[in-house]
Short mmCIF file of C-alpha atoms in Angstrom, two decimals:
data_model
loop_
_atom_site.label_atom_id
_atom_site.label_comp_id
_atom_site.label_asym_id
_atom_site.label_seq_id
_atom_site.Cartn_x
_atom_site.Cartn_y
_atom_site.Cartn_z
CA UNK A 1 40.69 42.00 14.79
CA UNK A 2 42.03 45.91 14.02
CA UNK A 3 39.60 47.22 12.31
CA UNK A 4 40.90 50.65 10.40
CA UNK A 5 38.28 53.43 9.91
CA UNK A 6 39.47 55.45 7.51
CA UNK A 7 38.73 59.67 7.29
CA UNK A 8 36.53 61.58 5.93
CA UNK A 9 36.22 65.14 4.87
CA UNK A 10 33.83 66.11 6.97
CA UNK A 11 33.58 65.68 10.75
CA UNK A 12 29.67 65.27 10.53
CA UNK A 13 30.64 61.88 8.16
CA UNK A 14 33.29 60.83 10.66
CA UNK A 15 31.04 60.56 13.39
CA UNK A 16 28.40 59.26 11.78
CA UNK A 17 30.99 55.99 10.58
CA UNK A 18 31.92 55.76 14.55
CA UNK A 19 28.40 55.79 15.20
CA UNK A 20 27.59 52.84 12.70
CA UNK A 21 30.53 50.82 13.26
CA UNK A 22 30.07 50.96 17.25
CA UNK A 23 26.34 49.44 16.37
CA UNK A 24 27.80 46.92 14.55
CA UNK A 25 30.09 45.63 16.81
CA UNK A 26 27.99 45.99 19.69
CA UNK A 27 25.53 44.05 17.74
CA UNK A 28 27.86 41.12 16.08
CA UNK A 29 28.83 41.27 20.01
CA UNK A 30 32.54 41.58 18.85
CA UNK A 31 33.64 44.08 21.55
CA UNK A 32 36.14 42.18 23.05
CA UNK A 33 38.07 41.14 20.09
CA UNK A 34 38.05 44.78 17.67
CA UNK A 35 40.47 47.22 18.15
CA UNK A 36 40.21 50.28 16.25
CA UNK A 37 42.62 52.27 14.47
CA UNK A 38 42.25 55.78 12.45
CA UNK A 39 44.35 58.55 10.77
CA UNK A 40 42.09 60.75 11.97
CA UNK A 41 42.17 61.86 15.61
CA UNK A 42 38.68 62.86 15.52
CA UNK A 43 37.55 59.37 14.69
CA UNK A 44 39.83 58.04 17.43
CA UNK A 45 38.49 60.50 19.98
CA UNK A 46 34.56 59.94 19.28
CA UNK A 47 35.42 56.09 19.49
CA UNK A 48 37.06 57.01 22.58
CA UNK A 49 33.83 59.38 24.06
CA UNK A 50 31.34 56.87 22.64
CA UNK A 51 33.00 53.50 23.96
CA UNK A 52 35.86 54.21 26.98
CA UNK A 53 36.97 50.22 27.34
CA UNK A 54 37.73 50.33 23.24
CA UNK A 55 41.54 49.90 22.62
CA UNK A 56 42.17 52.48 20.25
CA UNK A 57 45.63 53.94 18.41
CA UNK A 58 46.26 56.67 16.44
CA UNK A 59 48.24 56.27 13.30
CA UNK A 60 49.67 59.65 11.95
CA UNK A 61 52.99 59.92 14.43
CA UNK A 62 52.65 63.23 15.63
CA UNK A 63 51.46 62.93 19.19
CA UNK A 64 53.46 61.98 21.90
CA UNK A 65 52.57 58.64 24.05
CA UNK A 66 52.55 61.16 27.28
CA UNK A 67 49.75 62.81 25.10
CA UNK A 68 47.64 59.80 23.14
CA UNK A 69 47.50 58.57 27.19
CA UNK A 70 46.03 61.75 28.29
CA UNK A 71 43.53 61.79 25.65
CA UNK A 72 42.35 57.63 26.86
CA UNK A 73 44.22 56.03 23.79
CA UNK A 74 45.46 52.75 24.09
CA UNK A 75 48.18 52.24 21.78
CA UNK A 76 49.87 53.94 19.36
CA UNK A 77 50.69 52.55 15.35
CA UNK A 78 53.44 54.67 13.45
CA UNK A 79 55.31 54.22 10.51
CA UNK A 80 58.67 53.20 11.73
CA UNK A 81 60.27 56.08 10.74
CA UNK A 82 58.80 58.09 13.31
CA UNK A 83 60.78 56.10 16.09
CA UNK A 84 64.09 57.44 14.38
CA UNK A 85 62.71 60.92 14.83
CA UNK A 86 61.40 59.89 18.39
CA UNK A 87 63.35 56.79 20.03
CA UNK A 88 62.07 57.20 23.60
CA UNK A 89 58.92 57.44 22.23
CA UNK A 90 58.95 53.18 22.67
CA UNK A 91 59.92 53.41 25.88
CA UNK A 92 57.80 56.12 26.97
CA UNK A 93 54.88 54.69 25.78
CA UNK A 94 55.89 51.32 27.67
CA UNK A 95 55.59 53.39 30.78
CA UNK A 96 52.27 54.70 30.16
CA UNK A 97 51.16 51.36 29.70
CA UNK A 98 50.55 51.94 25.85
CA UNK A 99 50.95 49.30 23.31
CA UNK A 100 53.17 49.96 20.57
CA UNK A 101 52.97 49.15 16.76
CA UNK A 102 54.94 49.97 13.82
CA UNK A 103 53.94 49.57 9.92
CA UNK A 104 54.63 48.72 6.97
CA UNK A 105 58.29 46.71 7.91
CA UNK A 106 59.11 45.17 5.01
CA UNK A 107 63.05 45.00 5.20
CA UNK A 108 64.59 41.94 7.07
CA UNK A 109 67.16 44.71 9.06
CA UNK A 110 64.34 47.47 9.66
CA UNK A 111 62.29 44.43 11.01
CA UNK A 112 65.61 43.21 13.37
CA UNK A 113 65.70 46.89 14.40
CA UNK A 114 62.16 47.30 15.88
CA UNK A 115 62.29 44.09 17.75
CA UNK A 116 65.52 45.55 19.29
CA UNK A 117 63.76 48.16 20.27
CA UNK A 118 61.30 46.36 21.75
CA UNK A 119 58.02 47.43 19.98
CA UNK A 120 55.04 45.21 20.73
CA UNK A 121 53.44 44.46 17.19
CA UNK A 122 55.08 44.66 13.83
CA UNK A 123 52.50 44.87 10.59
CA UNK A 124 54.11 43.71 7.38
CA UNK A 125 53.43 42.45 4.03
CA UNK A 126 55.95 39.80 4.81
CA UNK A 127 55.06 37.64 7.72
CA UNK A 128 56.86 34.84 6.49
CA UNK A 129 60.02 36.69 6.78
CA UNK A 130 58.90 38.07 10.20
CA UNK A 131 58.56 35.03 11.43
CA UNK A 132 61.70 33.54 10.43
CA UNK A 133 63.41 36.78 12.58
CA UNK A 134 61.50 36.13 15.60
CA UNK A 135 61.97 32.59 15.54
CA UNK A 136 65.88 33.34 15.31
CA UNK A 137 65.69 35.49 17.83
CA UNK A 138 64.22 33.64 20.15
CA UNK A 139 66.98 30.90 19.42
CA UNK A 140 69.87 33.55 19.76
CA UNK A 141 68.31 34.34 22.98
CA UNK A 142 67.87 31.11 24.35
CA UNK A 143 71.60 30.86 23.87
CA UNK A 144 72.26 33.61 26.22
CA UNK A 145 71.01 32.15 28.80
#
């Protein structure tokens, strides 16, 4: 399950969300099957400091996977633009042992692209299409072989 925390204006209400959410997962037991995404790099960084074996990802696009990895992120989730800005960013975040994400891929050839590229999870409002892709894919590659 990715469960989204979304931020707030204040720090004090940020942490205060982590704080909460952490209790509820711990107590649901769900530990082992949330990972946690935020906008806000404070939220990702107290979920970080208050649980180290979360996976976490950041969502804005700004950092670089060398950094998110310093900082104990797991993954990273960016609008797929960023990777035209930053193409190595895939790769280098593949190296660091960092998952990789994109959203919102809506477009059939956008959607082609990033599995090109080799990111690990695609979110989309159109899975159906999605699926179609990867199931093409996977015959086109079969071919080659």
């Amino acid at each position: 399950m990715i469960l989204e925390i979304k931020p707030y204006k204040r720090v004090v209400n940020e942490d205060r969300a982590v704080a909460t959410i952490l209790y509820l997962v711990q107590k649901y037991q769900m530990e082992g099957q949330v990972e946690y995404i935020s906008f806000s790099m404070n939220i990702c960084k107290e979920l970080i400091r208050r649980m180290p074996s979360a996976k976490v990802s950041y969502l804005r696009g700004e950092v670089s996977p060398a950094d998110l990895k310093i900082l104990g992120f797991t993954g990273l989730d960016y609008h797929y633009k960023v990777f035209d800005w930053h193409p190595e960013w895939i790769q280098e975040a593949k190296d660091a042992g960092l998952t990789v994400n994109v959203w919102t891929v809506d477009d059939p050839a956008v959607m082609k692209s990033m599995v090109g590229k080799g990111v690990d999870f695609i979110t989309t409002d159109k899975p159906l299409e999605l699926q179609d892709l990867l199931s093409s894919c996977q015959i086109s590659n079969k071919n080659l072989e």
